[in-house]
Coordinates of C-alpha atoms and ligand atoms in Angstrom, one line a residue:
M1300 CA 148.8 65.4 84.2
T1301 CA 152.3 66.6 84.9
I1302 CA 153.7 69.3 82.7
K1303 CA 156.9 68.5 80.9
A1304 CA 159.5 70.5 79.0
V1305 CA 158.2 71.1 75.4
R1306 CA 159.4 68.7 72.7
G1307 CA 162.8 69.7 71.4
T1308 CA 163.6 71.8 74.5
R1309 CA 165.4 70.5 77.6
D1310 CA 166.7 71.5 81.0
L1311 CA 170.4 71.9 81.5
L1312 CA 171.3 70.6 84.9
P1313 CA 174.3 70.6 87.2
P1314 CA 177.0 69.3 87.0
E1315 CA 176.7 69.5 83.2
T1316 CA 176.1 73.3 83.4
E1317 CA 179.7 73.5 84.7
L1318 CA 180.8 72.2 81.3
W1319 CA 178.6 74.8 79.6
N1320 CA 180.2 77.6 81.6
R1321 CA 183.6 76.3 80.8
V1322 CA 182.9 76.4 77.1
E1323 CA 181.5 79.9 77.4
Q1324 CA 184.3 81.2 79.5
T1325 CA 187.0 79.7 77.2
A1326 CA 185.2 81.2 74.2
R1327 CA 185.1 84.6 75.9
D1328 CA 188.8 84.4 76.7
V1329 CA 189.9 83.3 73.2
F1330 CA 187.6 85.9 71.5
S1331 CA 189.2 88.6 73.7
L1332 CA 192.7 87.6 72.5
Y1333 CA 191.5 88.4 69.0
N1334 CA 189.9 91.7 70.2
F1335 CA 186.3 90.7 69.9
A1336 CA 183.6 92.3 72.2
E1337 CA 180.2 91.0 73.1
I1338 CA 176.9 92.0 71.6
R1339 CA 173.5 91.0 72.9
T1340 CA 170.5 91.3 70.5
P1341 CA 166.9 90.5 71.3
I1342 CA 165.6 86.9 71.1
F1343 CA 162.7 87.9 68.9
E1344 CA 162.8 90.2 65.9
D1345 CA 160.6 91.4 63.0
T1346 CA 159.9 88.3 60.8
Q1347 CA 161.1 90.3 57.8
L1348 CA 164.6 90.4 59.1
F1349 CA 165.0 86.6 58.7
A1350 CA 162.9 86.4 55.5
R1351 CA 165.2 89.0 53.9
G1352 CA 168.4 88.1 55.6
V1353 CA 168.5 84.3 55.8
G1354 CA 166.4 83.8 52.6
E1355 CA 162.8 82.8 51.9
A1356 CA 163.8 79.5 50.1
T1357 CA 165.9 78.2 53.0
D1358 CA 164.6 75.4 55.2
I1359 CA 165.0 77.7 58.2
V1360 CA 162.7 80.4 56.9
S1361 CA 160.3 78.2 54.8
K1362 CA 159.5 75.7 57.5
E1363 CA 161.4 76.0 60.8
M1364 CA 160.6 79.5 62.3
Y1365 CA 158.5 80.1 65.4
T1366 CA 156.5 83.0 64.1
W1367 CA 153.4 84.7 65.5
E1368 CA 151.2 87.7 64.9
D1369 CA 151.8 90.1 67.8
R1370 CA 148.4 91.8 68.1
A1371 CA 148.3 95.5 68.8
R1372 CA 147.4 96.3 72.4
A1373 CA 146.7 100.0 71.9
Q1374 CA 145.5 102.1 69.0
S1375 CA 148.9 103.6 68.7
E1376 CA 150.6 100.3 68.3
K1377 CA 150.8 98.3 65.1
A1378 CA 150.2 94.6 64.9
Q1379 CA 153.4 92.9 63.8
S1380 CA 154.7 89.5 62.7
L1381 CA 157.5 88.5 65.1
T1382 CA 159.8 85.5 65.0
L1383 CA 162.0 83.8 67.6
R1384 CA 165.5 84.2 66.2
P1385 CA 166.6 81.0 64.3
E1386 CA 170.1 82.4 64.1
N1387 CA 172.0 85.5 65.2
T1388 CA 173.9 86.9 62.2
A1389 CA 170.9 88.8 60.8
G1390 CA 170.2 90.3 64.3
V1391 CA 173.9 91.5 64.6
V1392 CA 173.8 93.0 61.1
R1393 CA 170.5 94.7 61.9
A1394 CA 172.1 96.2 65.0
Y1395 CA 175.1 97.2 62.9
I1396 CA 172.9 99.2 60.6
E1397 CA 170.5 100.5 63.3
H1398 CA 173.4 101.9 65.5
K1399 CA 175.5 103.0 62.5
L1400 CA 178.4 101.0 63.9
W1401 CA 180.4 101.7 60.8
E1402 CA 181.0 105.2 62.3
R1403 CA 183.1 103.6 65.0
P1404 CA 186.8 103.1 64.2
G1405 CA 188.1 100.0 62.5
L1406 CA 186.2 96.8 62.1
Q1407 CA 183.3 95.6 64.3
K1408 CA 184.4 92.4 65.8
L1409 CA 181.4 91.1 67.8
Y1410 CA 180.5 87.9 69.5
Y1411 CA 177.3 86.6 71.0
I1412 CA 176.2 83.6 73.2
G1413 CA 172.6 82.6 73.4
P1414 CA 169.6 80.4 72.5
Q1415 CA 168.3 80.1 68.9
F1416 CA 165.0 78.5 67.9
R1417 CA 164.1 76.2 64.9
R1418 CA 161.2 73.8 64.5
E1419 CA 163.4 70.9 63.4
R1420 CA 162.7 67.2 64.0
P1421 CA 164.3 66.7 67.5
Q1422 CA 167.0 64.1 67.8
K1423 CA 170.3 63.6 69.6
G1424 CA 172.3 66.8 68.9
R1425 CA 169.3 68.6 67.4
Y1426 CA 166.9 70.6 69.4
R1427 CA 164.2 73.2 68.9
Q1428 CA 165.9 75.5 71.4
F1429 CA 169.6 75.2 71.0
Y1430 CA 172.5 77.4 71.9
Q1431 CA 175.0 79.1 69.6
I1432 CA 178.2 80.9 70.3
G1433 CA 179.0 83.1 67.3
A1434 CA 181.2 85.9 66.1
E1435 CA 181.1 88.4 63.3
V1436 CA 183.7 90.6 61.7
I1437 CA 182.0 93.4 59.7
G1438 CA 182.8 96.9 58.5
P1439 CA 183.4 99.1 55.5
P1440 CA 185.8 97.7 52.9
S1441 CA 188.2 100.5 53.7
A1442 CA 188.6 98.9 57.2
G1443 CA 189.8 95.6 55.6
S1444 CA 186.5 93.8 56.0
E1445 CA 186.7 92.2 52.5
S1446 CA 190.2 90.8 52.9
P1447 CA 190.9 87.1 52.9
A1448 CA 193.0 87.7 55.9
R1449 CA 189.8 88.2 58.0
D1450 CA 188.5 84.7 56.9
A1451 CA 191.8 83.1 57.8
E1452 CA 192.0 84.9 61.1
V1453 CA 188.5 83.8 62.1
L1454 CA 189.3 80.1 61.2
E1455 CA 192.6 80.2 63.0
M1456 CA 190.8 81.6 66.1
L1457 CA 188.3 78.7 66.0
V1458 CA 191.2 76.2 65.9
M1459 CA 192.7 78.0 69.0
L1460 CA 189.3 77.6 70.8
L1461 CA 189.0 73.9 69.9
Q1462 CA 192.6 73.3 71.1
R1463 CA 192.0 75.2 74.4
L1464 CA 188.9 73.2 75.1
G1465 CA 190.6 69.9 74.2
I1466 CA 188.2 69.0 71.4
K1467 CA 190.0 66.6 69.1
D1468 CA 189.2 64.7 66.0
W1469 CA 187.7 67.7 64.1
T1470 CA 187.8 68.4 60.4
L1471 CA 187.6 71.8 58.8
Q1472 CA 185.7 71.6 55.6
L1473 CA 186.1 74.6 53.3
N1474 CA 184.5 75.8 50.1
S1475 CA 184.0 79.0 48.2
V1476 CA 180.4 79.6 47.1
G1477 CA 181.3 82.5 44.9
S1478 CA 179.9 86.0 44.7
P1479 CA 176.7 87.4 43.3
S1480 CA 178.5 88.0 40.0
S1481 CA 179.4 84.3 39.5
R1482 CA 176.2 82.9 40.9
P1483 CA 173.8 83.5 38.0
A1484 CA 175.8 81.4 35.5
Y1485 CA 176.0 78.6 38.2
N1486 CA 172.4 78.8 39.0
E1487 CA 171.5 78.5 35.3
A1488 CA 173.8 75.4 35.0
L1489 CA 172.2 73.9 38.1
R1490 CA 168.7 74.5 36.8
Q1491 CA 169.6 72.8 33.5
A1492 CA 171.2 69.8 35.2
L1493 CA 168.2 69.5 37.5
S1494 CA 165.6 69.8 34.8
G1495 CA 166.0 66.2 33.7
V1496 CA 166.3 64.6 37.1
V1497 CA 164.3 66.6 39.6
E1498 CA 161.1 64.6 39.2
R1499 CA 163.0 61.7 40.8
M1500 CA 163.9 63.8 43.8
C1501 CA 162.1 64.6 47.1
V1502 CA 159.3 67.3 47.2
D1503 CA 161.6 69.7 49.0
C1504 CA 164.2 69.4 46.2
Q1505 CA 161.5 70.0 43.6
R1506 CA 160.6 73.2 45.4
R1507 CA 164.2 74.2 45.8
A1508 CA 164.9 73.6 42.1
V1509 CA 162.4 76.3 41.3
A1510 CA 163.0 78.8 44.1
N1511 CA 166.8 78.5 44.7
P1512 CA 168.6 75.5 43.1
L1513 CA 171.7 75.9 45.3
R1514 CA 169.6 74.8 48.2
V1515 CA 169.3 71.3 46.7
F1516 CA 172.7 70.7 48.4
D1517 CA 171.0 71.0 51.8
C1518 CA 169.0 67.8 51.0
K1519 CA 169.5 65.0 53.5
V1520 CA 167.3 62.4 51.8
P1521 CA 169.5 59.4 51.1
E1522 CA 167.8 58.4 47.8
D1523 CA 168.6 61.9 46.4
Q1524 CA 172.3 61.8 47.1
P1525 CA 173.5 59.9 44.0
I1526 CA 171.6 62.5 41.9
I1527 CA 173.1 65.4 43.8
E1528 CA 176.6 63.9 43.3
T1529 CA 176.2 64.3 39.5
L1530 CA 175.3 68.0 39.7
P1531 CA 177.8 70.7 38.7
R1532 CA 179.7 72.3 41.5
I1533 CA 180.2 76.0 42.2
S1534 CA 184.0 75.6 42.1
G1535 CA 183.8 75.4 38.3
F1536 CA 182.0 78.8 38.1
L1537 CA 184.1 81.0 40.4
D1538 CA 185.3 84.2 38.8
E1539 CA 188.9 85.5 38.9
A1540 CA 188.4 87.6 42.0
D1541 CA 186.6 84.8 43.9
R1542 CA 189.4 82.3 43.0
E1543 CA 192.1 84.7 44.2
H1544 CA 190.3 85.4 47.4
F1545 CA 189.9 81.6 48.1
E1546 CA 193.6 81.0 47.2
E1547 CA 194.8 83.7 49.6
V1548 CA 192.6 82.2 52.5
R1549 CA 194.2 78.8 51.9
K1550 CA 197.7 80.3 51.8
I1551 CA 197.3 82.0 55.2
L1552 CA 195.7 78.9 56.7
R1553 CA 198.7 76.8 55.6
A1554 CA 201.1 79.4 57.0
T1555 CA 199.3 79.3 60.4
D1556 CA 199.1 75.5 60.5
V1557 CA 195.4 75.2 60.1
P1558 CA 194.5 71.9 58.4
F1559 CA 191.5 71.8 56.1
V1560 CA 189.8 69.8 53.4
I1561 CA 188.1 71.2 50.4
N1562 CA 184.4 70.2 50.1
D1563 CA 182.9 71.6 47.0
R1564 CA 179.4 70.4 48.0
L1565 CA 179.4 72.6 51.1
V1566 CA 176.9 75.5 50.5
R1567 CA 175.5 76.0 54.1
G1568 CA 171.8 76.3 54.8
L1569 CA 171.5 80.1 54.7
D1570 CA 171.3 82.3 51.6
Y1571 CA 173.5 85.1 52.7
Y1572 CA 176.9 83.4 52.2
T1573 CA 179.3 84.6 49.6
R1574 CA 182.8 83.3 48.8
T1575 CA 184.3 81.5 51.9
A1576 CA 181.9 78.9 53.5
F1577 CA 183.0 76.4 56.1
E1578 CA 182.0 73.8 58.6
F1579 CA 183.8 72.0 61.3
T1580 CA 182.7 68.4 61.9
Q1581 CA 183.7 66.2 64.8
G1582 CA 184.3 62.4 64.8
S1583 CA 182.5 61.4 68.0
L1584 CA 179.1 62.9 67.3
G1585 CA 177.4 60.6 64.8
A1586 CA 174.7 61.9 62.4
Q1587 CA 174.7 65.5 63.8
N1588 CA 178.4 65.9 63.5
A1589 CA 178.6 69.6 62.4
I1590 CA 179.9 71.4 65.4
L1591 CA 180.0 74.8 63.9
G1592 CA 179.6 76.6 60.6
G1593 CA 180.0 79.9 59.0
G1594 CA 181.2 82.0 56.1
R1595 CA 181.4 85.3 54.4
Y1596 CA 178.3 87.4 53.8
D1597 CA 179.4 90.4 51.7
G1598 CA 176.0 91.5 50.6
L1599 CA 173.9 91.0 53.8
S1600 CA 174.1 94.5 55.1
E1601 CA 172.8 95.9 51.8
A1602 CA 170.1 93.3 51.6
L1603 CA 168.9 94.6 54.9
G1604 CA 168.9 98.2 53.8
G1605 CA 172.3 99.1 55.2
P1606 CA 175.6 100.4 53.6
R1607 CA 178.1 98.2 52.0
A1608 CA 179.6 96.2 54.8
P1609 CA 181.3 92.9 53.9
G1610 CA 181.7 90.5 56.8
I1611 CA 182.5 87.0 57.9
G1612 CA 181.3 85.0 60.9
F1613 CA 180.4 81.7 62.3
A1614 CA 178.1 80.0 64.8
I1615 CA 179.2 77.2 67.1
G1616 CA 176.5 74.7 68.1
E1617 CA 177.2 74.9 71.8
D1618 CA 175.0 71.8 72.6
R1619 CA 177.3 69.8 70.3
F1620 CA 180.5 71.3 71.7
V1621 CA 179.4 70.2 75.1
M1622 CA 178.5 66.7 73.8
A1623 CA 182.0 66.4 72.2
L1624 CA 183.5 67.5 75.5
S1625 CA 181.5 65.3 77.8
A1626 CA 182.3 62.4 75.4
A1627 CA 186.0 63.1 76.3
S1628 CA 185.6 64.1 80.0
D1629 CA 183.4 63.3 82.9
A1630 CA 181.1 66.3 83.8
N1631 CA 181.4 65.3 87.5
S1632 CA 185.1 65.8 87.5
V1633 CA 184.6 69.4 86.4
A1634 CA 182.3 70.3 89.3
S1635 CA 184.1 71.0 92.5
A1636 CA 182.6 70.6 96.0
P1637 CA 182.3 73.4 98.6
S1638 CA 185.2 73.8 101.0
A1639 CA 183.2 73.4 104.1
Y1640 CA 179.8 72.1 105.5
I1641 CA 178.5 74.1 108.5
A1642 CA 176.5 71.9 110.8
P1643 CA 174.3 73.9 113.3
L1644 CA 173.7 71.7 116.3
G1645 CA 170.6 72.1 118.4
S1646 CA 167.8 74.6 118.5
G1647 CA 168.6 78.3 118.0
M1648 CA 171.9 77.4 116.1
N1649 CA 170.6 78.2 112.6
L1650 CA 171.0 81.8 113.5
E1651 CA 174.6 81.4 114.6
A1652 CA 175.4 79.1 111.7
A1653 CA 174.1 81.8 109.3
K1654 CA 176.4 84.4 110.9
L1655 CA 179.4 82.1 110.6
A1656 CA 178.5 81.1 107.0
R1657 CA 178.3 84.8 106.1
E1658 CA 181.8 85.5 107.6
L1659 CA 183.3 82.7 105.6
R1660 CA 181.6 83.5 102.4
L1661 CA 182.7 87.2 102.8
A1662 CA 186.2 85.8 102.9
G1663 CA 185.5 84.0 99.6
I1664 CA 185.0 80.5 100.9
R1665 CA 182.3 78.3 99.3
V1666 CA 180.2 76.9 102.1
E1667 CA 177.2 74.7 102.3
L1668 CA 174.8 75.2 105.2
G1669 CA 173.0 72.5 107.1
D1670 CA 170.0 72.8 109.4
E1671 CA 169.7 72.7 113.2
S1672 CA 167.0 70.0 112.9
F1673 CA 169.7 67.6 111.7
R1674 CA 171.5 65.3 114.1
L1675 CA 175.2 65.3 113.8
K1676 CA 175.2 61.9 112.1
K1677 CA 172.9 63.2 109.4
A1678 CA 175.0 66.3 108.9
F1679 CA 178.1 64.2 108.4
E1680 CA 176.3 61.9 106.0
T1681 CA 174.9 64.9 104.0
A1682 CA 178.3 66.5 103.8
E1683 CA 179.8 63.2 102.6
K1684 CA 177.2 62.8 99.9
L1685 CA 177.9 66.3 98.7
G1686 CA 181.6 65.5 98.4
I1687 CA 182.5 68.0 101.1
Q1688 CA 185.5 66.9 103.2
R1689 CA 185.3 69.2 106.2
V1690 CA 182.4 69.9 108.6
I1691 CA 182.4 72.9 111.0
I1692 CA 180.2 72.1 114.0
V1693 CA 178.3 75.1 115.4
G1694 CA 176.8 74.4 118.9
E1695 CA 176.0 76.6 121.8
N1696 CA 179.4 75.9 123.6
E1697 CA 181.4 76.5 120.4
V1698 CA 179.7 79.9 119.8
A1699 CA 180.3 81.0 123.5
A1700 CA 183.9 79.9 123.4
R1701 CA 184.5 81.3 119.8
Q1702 CA 186.1 78.0 119.1
F1703 CA 184.7 75.5 116.5
A1704 CA 185.2 71.8 116.1
V1705 CA 186.3 71.0 112.5
K1706 CA 185.9 67.4 111.5
D1707 CA 187.7 65.9 108.5
L1708 CA 185.5 63.2 107.1
K1709 CA 188.3 61.6 105.2
S1710 CA 190.8 61.1 108.0
G1711 CA 188.2 61.1 110.8
E1712 CA 190.4 63.6 112.6
Q1713 CA 188.7 66.4 114.6
I1714 CA 190.4 69.6 115.7
T1715 CA 189.5 72.9 117.3
V1716 CA 190.0 76.2 115.5
G1717 CA 189.4 79.7 116.8
R1718 CA 186.8 81.8 115.0
A1719 CA 189.4 84.4 114.0
E1720 CA 191.6 81.7 112.3
L1721 CA 188.8 79.8 110.6
A1722 CA 188.5 81.8 107.4
E1723 CA 192.3 81.6 106.8
K1724 CA 192.3 77.9 107.3
F1725 CA 189.7 77.4 104.7
Q1726 CA 191.0 79.8 102.1
S1727 CA 191.3 78.0 98.8
G1728 CA 194.6 76.3 98.1
K1729 CA 195.5 76.3 101.8
R1730 CA 195.1 72.8 103.1
T1731 CA 196.3 73.6 106.6
I1732 CA 193.8 71.4 108.4
Ligands
LIG13 P1 173.8 77.2 61.2 O1 173.3 78.4 62.0 O2 172.7 76.4 60.6 O3 174.9 77.6 60.3 O4 174.4 76.2 62.3 C1 175.6 76.4 63.0 C2 175.8 75.3 64.0 O5 174.7 75.4 65.0 C3 175.7 73.9 63.4 O6 176.9 73.5 63.0 C4 175.2 73.1 64.6 O7 176.4 72.8 65.4 C5 174.4 74.1 65.4 N1 173.0 73.8 65.2 C6 172.2 74.2 64.2 N2 170.9 73.8 64.3 C7 170.9 73.1 65.5 C8 169.9 72.5 66.3 N3 168.6 72.4 65.8 N4 170.2 71.8 67.4 C9 171.5 71.9 67.9 N5 172.5 72.5 67.2 C10 172.2 73.1 66.1

């Protein structure tokens, strides 16, 4: 029996990986314009981090985590429950607390790129190992972390990234989910509204209604949607400060030309969100159309045992960004071919070809190397299939004369170039042959 990639995981192959690299590089460039720096946290963490950070009643923690008991290997070591990270914000905030990052000047503006793991039902655009590009702005309130200007700046940065990548047809959906002070009254109203109808809803909603009624809005079951439509919305329960914060975010977004729509059903699938919550959807993706999501998490640091450190962040679903991009462009057009194919001709020439390839690569030229067992015809055919236009022939006579035949497969033309001139001729941008 052959072994295959595990359900919900997949291999990313060239040339598509070029698109992934382009997305990541563009994200790094844009984040740097806004003065963000990279953080890398471990892929597995103490299970408690997610239970406390993301919330026990969320779908992620209650049914999607890859968790195992890591047995002690030595007497000095303790057995521990570990979990593959289902998201990265909790890990970043843990690191913020662990390394006392609040002692550093200003705000912490951190971004990450990496895999996340959730045991979801796999389908197009939804995987069990998927990739997120995310960023967090976190710090003491005295550094401005609580300001609505941070929310607006992060959203405007995301629009800049979408524009740079050429992703079109997106919608920014915006909501305020209030703060802990406005939540109890809303939760109570939700509970009451649910009490008469919850028996007609799915088993997950029945569990949610008891554990954390806000999570009912995560429900995707079509039959439940008409009931959910009738439930009270958080927008009617925001306190004065929440409303002012939300109004200021919207004002700055309008001033910076960031279009948005208000969606008062949007609560996001993680418990830590406060006030601003948002999601970007994209038209070409079908059912899994949320390309990124995020929001404010003013109480997360304290929930994890840290100091008061309001923050806001987002996570981009990189898999879906790449899908949106490849819908618009051809992955093959992104990949470029090497500048030259070196064809060693005859026995003993692999060695000479290796030396020449090294010279050219040292000069920054991308080179593909053939093999002395190939006849010239096969070398030309191979180069052509790889999309390489020019072939450098390395035979005994050429090496002795320090002169190489360079064949242009497009024009059929063949010229002789001295070894000393070769690198210069192939330098990128110079089409002198
Ligand atoms: P979340 O961490 O749930 O707020 O999700 C942020 C973004 O990550 C979503 O908008 C999706 O684009 C992406 N995402 C979440 N779960 C998956 C998954 N299982 N497969 C692919 N992308 C995902």
